[in-house]
PDB file of C-alpha atoms in Angstrom:
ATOM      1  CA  UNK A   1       0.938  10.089 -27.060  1.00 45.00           C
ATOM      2  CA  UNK A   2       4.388  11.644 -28.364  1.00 46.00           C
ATOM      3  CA  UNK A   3       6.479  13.642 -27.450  1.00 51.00           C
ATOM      4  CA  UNK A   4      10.258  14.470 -27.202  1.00 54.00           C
ATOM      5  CA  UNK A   5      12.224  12.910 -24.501  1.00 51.00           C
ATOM      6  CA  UNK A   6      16.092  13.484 -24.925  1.00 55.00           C
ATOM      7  CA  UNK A   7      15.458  15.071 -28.036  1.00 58.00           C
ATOM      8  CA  UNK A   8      13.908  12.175 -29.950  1.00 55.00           C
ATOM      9  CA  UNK A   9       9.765  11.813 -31.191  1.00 59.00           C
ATOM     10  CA  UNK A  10       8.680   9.151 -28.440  1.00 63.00           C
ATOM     11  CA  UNK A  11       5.773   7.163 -27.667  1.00 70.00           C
ATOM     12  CA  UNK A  12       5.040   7.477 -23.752  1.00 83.00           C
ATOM     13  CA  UNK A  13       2.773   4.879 -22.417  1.00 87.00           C
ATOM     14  CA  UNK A  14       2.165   3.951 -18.801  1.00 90.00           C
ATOM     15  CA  UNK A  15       0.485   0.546 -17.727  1.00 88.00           C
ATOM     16  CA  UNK A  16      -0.508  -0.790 -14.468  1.00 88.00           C
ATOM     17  CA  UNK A  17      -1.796  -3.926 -12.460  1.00 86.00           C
ATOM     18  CA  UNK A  18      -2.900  -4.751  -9.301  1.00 84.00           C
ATOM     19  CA  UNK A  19      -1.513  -7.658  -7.598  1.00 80.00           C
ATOM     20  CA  UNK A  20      -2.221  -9.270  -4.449  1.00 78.00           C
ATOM     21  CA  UNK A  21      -2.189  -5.806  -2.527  1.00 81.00           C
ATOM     22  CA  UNK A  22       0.395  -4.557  -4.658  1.00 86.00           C
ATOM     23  CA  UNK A  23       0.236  -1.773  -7.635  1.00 90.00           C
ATOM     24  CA  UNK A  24       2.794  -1.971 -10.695  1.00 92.00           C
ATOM     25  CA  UNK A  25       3.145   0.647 -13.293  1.00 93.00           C
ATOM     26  CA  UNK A  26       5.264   0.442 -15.971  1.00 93.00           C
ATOM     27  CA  UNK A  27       6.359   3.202 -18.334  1.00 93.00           C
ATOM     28  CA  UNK A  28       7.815   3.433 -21.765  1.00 88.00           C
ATOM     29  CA  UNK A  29       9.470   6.605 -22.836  1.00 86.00           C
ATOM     30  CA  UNK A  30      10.511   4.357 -26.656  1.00 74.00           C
ATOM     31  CA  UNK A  31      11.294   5.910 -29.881  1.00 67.00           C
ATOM     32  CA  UNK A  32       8.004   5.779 -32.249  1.00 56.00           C
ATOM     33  CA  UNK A  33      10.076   4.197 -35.107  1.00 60.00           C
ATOM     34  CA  UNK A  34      11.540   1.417 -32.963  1.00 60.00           C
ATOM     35  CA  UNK A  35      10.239  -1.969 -33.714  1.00 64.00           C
ATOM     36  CA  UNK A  36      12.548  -3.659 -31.411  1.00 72.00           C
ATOM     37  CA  UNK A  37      10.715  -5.573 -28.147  1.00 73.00           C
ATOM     38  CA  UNK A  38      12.085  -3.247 -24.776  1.00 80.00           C
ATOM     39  CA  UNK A  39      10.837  -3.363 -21.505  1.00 86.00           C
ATOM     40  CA  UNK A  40       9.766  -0.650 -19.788  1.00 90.00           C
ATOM     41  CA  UNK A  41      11.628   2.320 -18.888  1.00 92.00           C
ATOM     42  CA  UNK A  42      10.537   2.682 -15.767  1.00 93.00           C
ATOM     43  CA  UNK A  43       8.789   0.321 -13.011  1.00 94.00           C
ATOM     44  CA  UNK A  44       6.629   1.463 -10.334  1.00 94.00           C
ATOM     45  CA  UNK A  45       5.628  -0.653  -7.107  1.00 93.00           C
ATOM     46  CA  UNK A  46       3.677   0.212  -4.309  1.00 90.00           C
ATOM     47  CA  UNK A  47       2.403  -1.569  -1.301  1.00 86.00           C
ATOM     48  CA  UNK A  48      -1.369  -0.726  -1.270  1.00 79.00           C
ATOM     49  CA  UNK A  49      -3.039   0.859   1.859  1.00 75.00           C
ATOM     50  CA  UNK A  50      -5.211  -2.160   2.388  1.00 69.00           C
ATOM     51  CA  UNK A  51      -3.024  -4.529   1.790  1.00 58.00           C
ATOM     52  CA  UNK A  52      -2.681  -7.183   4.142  1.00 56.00           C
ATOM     53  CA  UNK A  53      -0.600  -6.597   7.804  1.00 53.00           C
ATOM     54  CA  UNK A  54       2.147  -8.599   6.948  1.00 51.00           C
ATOM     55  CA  UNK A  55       2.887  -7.185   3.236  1.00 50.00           C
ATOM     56  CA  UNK A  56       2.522  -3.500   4.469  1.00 51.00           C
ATOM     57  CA  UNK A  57       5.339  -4.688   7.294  1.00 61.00           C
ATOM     58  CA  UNK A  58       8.009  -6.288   4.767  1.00 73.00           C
ATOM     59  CA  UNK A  59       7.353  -4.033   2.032  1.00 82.00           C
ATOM     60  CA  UNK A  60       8.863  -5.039  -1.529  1.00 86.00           C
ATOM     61  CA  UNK A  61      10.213  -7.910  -0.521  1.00 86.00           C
ATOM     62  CA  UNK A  62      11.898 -10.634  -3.397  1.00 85.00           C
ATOM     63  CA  UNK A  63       8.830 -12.319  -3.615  1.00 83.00           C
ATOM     64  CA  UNK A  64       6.912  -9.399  -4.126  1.00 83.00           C
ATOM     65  CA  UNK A  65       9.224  -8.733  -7.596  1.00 87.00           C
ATOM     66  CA  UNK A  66       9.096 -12.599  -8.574  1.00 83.00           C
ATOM     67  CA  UNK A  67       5.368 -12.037  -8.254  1.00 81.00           C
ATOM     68  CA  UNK A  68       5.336  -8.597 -10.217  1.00 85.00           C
ATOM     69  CA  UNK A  69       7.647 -10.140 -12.798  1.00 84.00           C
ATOM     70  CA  UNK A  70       4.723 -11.967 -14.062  1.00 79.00           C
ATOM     71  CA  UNK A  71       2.674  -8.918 -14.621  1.00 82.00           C
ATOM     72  CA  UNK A  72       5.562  -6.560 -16.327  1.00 84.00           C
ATOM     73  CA  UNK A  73       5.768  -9.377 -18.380  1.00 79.00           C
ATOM     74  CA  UNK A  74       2.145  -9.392 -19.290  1.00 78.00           C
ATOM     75  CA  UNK A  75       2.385  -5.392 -20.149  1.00 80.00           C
ATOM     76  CA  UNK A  76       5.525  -5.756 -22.083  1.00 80.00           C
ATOM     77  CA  UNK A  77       3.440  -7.914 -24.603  1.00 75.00           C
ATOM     78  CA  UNK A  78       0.270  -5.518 -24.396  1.00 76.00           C
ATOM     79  CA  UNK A  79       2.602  -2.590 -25.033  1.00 79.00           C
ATOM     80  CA  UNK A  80       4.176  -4.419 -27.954  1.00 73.00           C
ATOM     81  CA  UNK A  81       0.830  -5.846 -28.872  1.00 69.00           C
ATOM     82  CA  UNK A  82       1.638  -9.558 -28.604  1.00 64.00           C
ATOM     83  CA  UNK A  83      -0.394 -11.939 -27.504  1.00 56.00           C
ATOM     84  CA  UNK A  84      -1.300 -11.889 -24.021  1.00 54.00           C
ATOM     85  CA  UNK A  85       1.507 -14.023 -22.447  1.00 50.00           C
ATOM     86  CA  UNK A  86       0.020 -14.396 -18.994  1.00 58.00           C
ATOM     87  CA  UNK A  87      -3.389 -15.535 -20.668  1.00 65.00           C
ATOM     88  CA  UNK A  88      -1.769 -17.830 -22.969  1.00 68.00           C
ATOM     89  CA  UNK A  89       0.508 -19.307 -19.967  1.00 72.00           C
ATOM     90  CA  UNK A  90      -2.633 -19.652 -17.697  1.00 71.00           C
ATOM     91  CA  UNK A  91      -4.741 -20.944 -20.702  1.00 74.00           C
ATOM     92  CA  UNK A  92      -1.462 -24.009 -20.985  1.00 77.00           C
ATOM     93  CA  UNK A  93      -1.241 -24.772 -17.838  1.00 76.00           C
ATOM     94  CA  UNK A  94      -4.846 -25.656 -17.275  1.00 78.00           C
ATOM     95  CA  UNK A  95      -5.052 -27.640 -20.274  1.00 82.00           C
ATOM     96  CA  UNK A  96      -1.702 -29.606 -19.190  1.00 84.00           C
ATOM     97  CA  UNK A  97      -3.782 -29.951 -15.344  1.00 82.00           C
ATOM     98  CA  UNK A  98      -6.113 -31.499 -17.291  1.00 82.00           C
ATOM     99  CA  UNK A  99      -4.678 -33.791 -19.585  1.00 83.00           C
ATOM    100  CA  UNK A 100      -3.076 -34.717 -16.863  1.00 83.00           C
ATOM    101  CA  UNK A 101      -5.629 -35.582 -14.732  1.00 80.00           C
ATOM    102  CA  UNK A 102      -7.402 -37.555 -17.211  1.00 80.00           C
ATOM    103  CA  UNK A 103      -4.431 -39.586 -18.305  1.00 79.00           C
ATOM    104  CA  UNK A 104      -4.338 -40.470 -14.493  1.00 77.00           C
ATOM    105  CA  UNK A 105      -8.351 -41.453 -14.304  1.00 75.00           C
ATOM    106  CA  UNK A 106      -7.876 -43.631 -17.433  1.00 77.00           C
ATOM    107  CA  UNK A 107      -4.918 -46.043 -15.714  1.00 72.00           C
ATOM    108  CA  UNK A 108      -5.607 -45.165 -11.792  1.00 68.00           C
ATOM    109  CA  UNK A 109      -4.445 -42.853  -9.796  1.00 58.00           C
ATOM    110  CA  UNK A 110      -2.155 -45.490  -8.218  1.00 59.00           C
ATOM    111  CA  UNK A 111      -0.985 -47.199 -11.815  1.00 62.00           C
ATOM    112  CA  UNK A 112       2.409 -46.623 -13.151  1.00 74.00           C
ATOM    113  CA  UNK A 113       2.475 -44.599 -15.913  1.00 81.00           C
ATOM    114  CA  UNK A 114       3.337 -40.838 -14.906  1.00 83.00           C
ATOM    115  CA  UNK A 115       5.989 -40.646 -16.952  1.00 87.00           C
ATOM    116  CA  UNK A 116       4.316 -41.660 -20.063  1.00 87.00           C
ATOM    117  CA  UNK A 117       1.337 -39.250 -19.810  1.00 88.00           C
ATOM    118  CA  UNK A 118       3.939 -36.766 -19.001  1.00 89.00           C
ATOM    119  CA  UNK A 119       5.427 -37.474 -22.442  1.00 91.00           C
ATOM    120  CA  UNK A 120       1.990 -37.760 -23.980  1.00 90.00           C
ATOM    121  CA  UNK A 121       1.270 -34.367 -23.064  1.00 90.00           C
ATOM    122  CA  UNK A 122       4.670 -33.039 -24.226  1.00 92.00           C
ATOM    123  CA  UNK A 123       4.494 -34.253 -27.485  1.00 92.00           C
ATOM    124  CA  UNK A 124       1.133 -32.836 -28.066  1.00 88.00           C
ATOM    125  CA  UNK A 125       2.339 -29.278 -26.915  1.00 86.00           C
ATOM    126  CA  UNK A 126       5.319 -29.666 -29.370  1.00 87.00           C
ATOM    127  CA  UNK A 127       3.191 -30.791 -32.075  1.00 86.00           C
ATOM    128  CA  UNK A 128       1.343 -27.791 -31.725  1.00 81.00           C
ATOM    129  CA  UNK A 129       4.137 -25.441 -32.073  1.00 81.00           C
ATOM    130  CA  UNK A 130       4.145 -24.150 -28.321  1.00 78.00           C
ATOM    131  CA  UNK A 131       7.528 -22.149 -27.930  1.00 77.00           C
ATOM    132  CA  UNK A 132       8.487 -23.912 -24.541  1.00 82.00           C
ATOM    133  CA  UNK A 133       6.580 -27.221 -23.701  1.00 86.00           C
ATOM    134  CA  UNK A 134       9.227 -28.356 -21.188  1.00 87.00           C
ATOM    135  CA  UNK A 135       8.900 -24.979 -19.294  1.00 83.00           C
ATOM    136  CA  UNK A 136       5.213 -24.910 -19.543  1.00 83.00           C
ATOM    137  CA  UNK A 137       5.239 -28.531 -17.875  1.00 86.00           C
ATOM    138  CA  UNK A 138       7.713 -27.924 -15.375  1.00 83.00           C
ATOM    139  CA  UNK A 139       5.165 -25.029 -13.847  1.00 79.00           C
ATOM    140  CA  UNK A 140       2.316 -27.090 -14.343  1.00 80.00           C
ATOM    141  CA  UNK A 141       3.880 -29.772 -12.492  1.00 81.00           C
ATOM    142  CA  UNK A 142       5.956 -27.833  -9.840  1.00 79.00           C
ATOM    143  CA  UNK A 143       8.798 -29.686 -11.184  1.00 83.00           C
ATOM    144  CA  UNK A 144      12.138 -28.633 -12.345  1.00 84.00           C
ATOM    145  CA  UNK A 145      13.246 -28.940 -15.973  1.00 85.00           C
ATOM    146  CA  UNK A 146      16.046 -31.649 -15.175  1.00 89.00           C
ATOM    147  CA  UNK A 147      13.481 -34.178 -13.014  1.00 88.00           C
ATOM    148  CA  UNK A 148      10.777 -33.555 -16.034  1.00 88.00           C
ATOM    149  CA  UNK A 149      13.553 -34.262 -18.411  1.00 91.00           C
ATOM    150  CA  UNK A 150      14.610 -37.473 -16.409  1.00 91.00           C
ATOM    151  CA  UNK A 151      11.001 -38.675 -16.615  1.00 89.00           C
ATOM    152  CA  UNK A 152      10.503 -37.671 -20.093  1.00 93.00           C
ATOM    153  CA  UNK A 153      14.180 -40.143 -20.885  1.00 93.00           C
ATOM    154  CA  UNK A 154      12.130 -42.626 -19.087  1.00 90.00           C
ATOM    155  CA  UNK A 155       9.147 -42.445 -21.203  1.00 90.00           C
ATOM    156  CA  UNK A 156      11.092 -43.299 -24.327  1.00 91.00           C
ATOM    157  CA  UNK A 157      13.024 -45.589 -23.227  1.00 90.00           C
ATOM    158  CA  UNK A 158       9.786 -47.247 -21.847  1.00 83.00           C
ATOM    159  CA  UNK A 159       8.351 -46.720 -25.081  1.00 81.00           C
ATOM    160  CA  UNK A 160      10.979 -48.086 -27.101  1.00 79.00           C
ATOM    161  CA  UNK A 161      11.290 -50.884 -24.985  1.00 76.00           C
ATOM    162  CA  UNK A 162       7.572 -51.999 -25.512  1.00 73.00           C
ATOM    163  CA  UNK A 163       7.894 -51.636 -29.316  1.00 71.00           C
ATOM    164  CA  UNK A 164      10.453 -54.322 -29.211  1.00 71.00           C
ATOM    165  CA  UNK A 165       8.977 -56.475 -27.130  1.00 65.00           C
ATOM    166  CA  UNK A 166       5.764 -55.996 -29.651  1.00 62.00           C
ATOM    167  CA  UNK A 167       7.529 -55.474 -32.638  1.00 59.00           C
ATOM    168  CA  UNK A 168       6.465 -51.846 -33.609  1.00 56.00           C
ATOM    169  CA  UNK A 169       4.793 -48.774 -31.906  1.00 53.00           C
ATOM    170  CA  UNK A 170       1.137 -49.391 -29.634  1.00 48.00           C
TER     171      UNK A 170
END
């Protein structure tokens, strides 16, 4: 819908999400000829009635807005019409769980070779244009970028030292 808000035409759009006894709404009050990405003019959080004890006693706590981050996030790219960015994320993460886990099936769960599946798995995700494959791995993983970056400098240098010894890449 538009509308004038400080005497400009604007768009006004509200969006909201539950979350793990928590509501978020998020409203845009945006000029209608702006093309530029924004966030939301306003954001909304309450702490719903059935929520569980312990939530309704803290409140909004900091890990209640780490957690709602997420799902602003999420309406920012609906409101902009992006591609859904918590889908995509969740869609990434699975399939780096997975690769994973069959990299790990394939040599035994007990072999060496973390590091290289690891870099298996980030070279695909590069290959395939994803914006952030070190990020995406590091929540997969639970890791931090610097230790995923130390194994990854492992991997090559694991994998350059087995060329030589072989005399050109396995």
């Amino acid at each position: 819908m538009s509308q004038e808000y400080r005497g400009r035409a604007v768009r006004s759009v509200e969006l909201s999400r539950e979350d793990n006894g928590c509501y978020v709404t998020a409203r845009w009050h945006t000029d209608t000829g702006s093309t530029e990405i924004t966030g939301p003019d306003e954001v909304v959080i309450r702490i719903a009635g059935d929520a569980a004890p312990d939530g309704q006693g803290r409140g909004v706590t900091s890990a209640v807005l780490h957690r709602i981050a997420r799902q602003v996030d999420d309406m920012v790219a609906e409101f902009h019409e992006l591609p859904s960015v918590g889908g995509y994320q969740v869609m990434v993460r699975r399939y780096i769980e997975g690769r994973l886990a069959e990299f790990a099936q394939a040599r035994g769960a007990t072999a060496d070779g973390f590091e290289a599946d690891l870099l298996a798995v980030f070279v695909d995700l590069a290959g395939r244009g994803h914006a952030d494959p070190l990020g995406s791995l590091a929540t997969a993983t639970g890791r931090s970028r610097e230790d995923l970056d130390r194994l990854l400098d492992a991997a090559r240098k694991g994998q350059d030292a087995a060329s030589t010894v072989t005399g050109g890449p396995e």
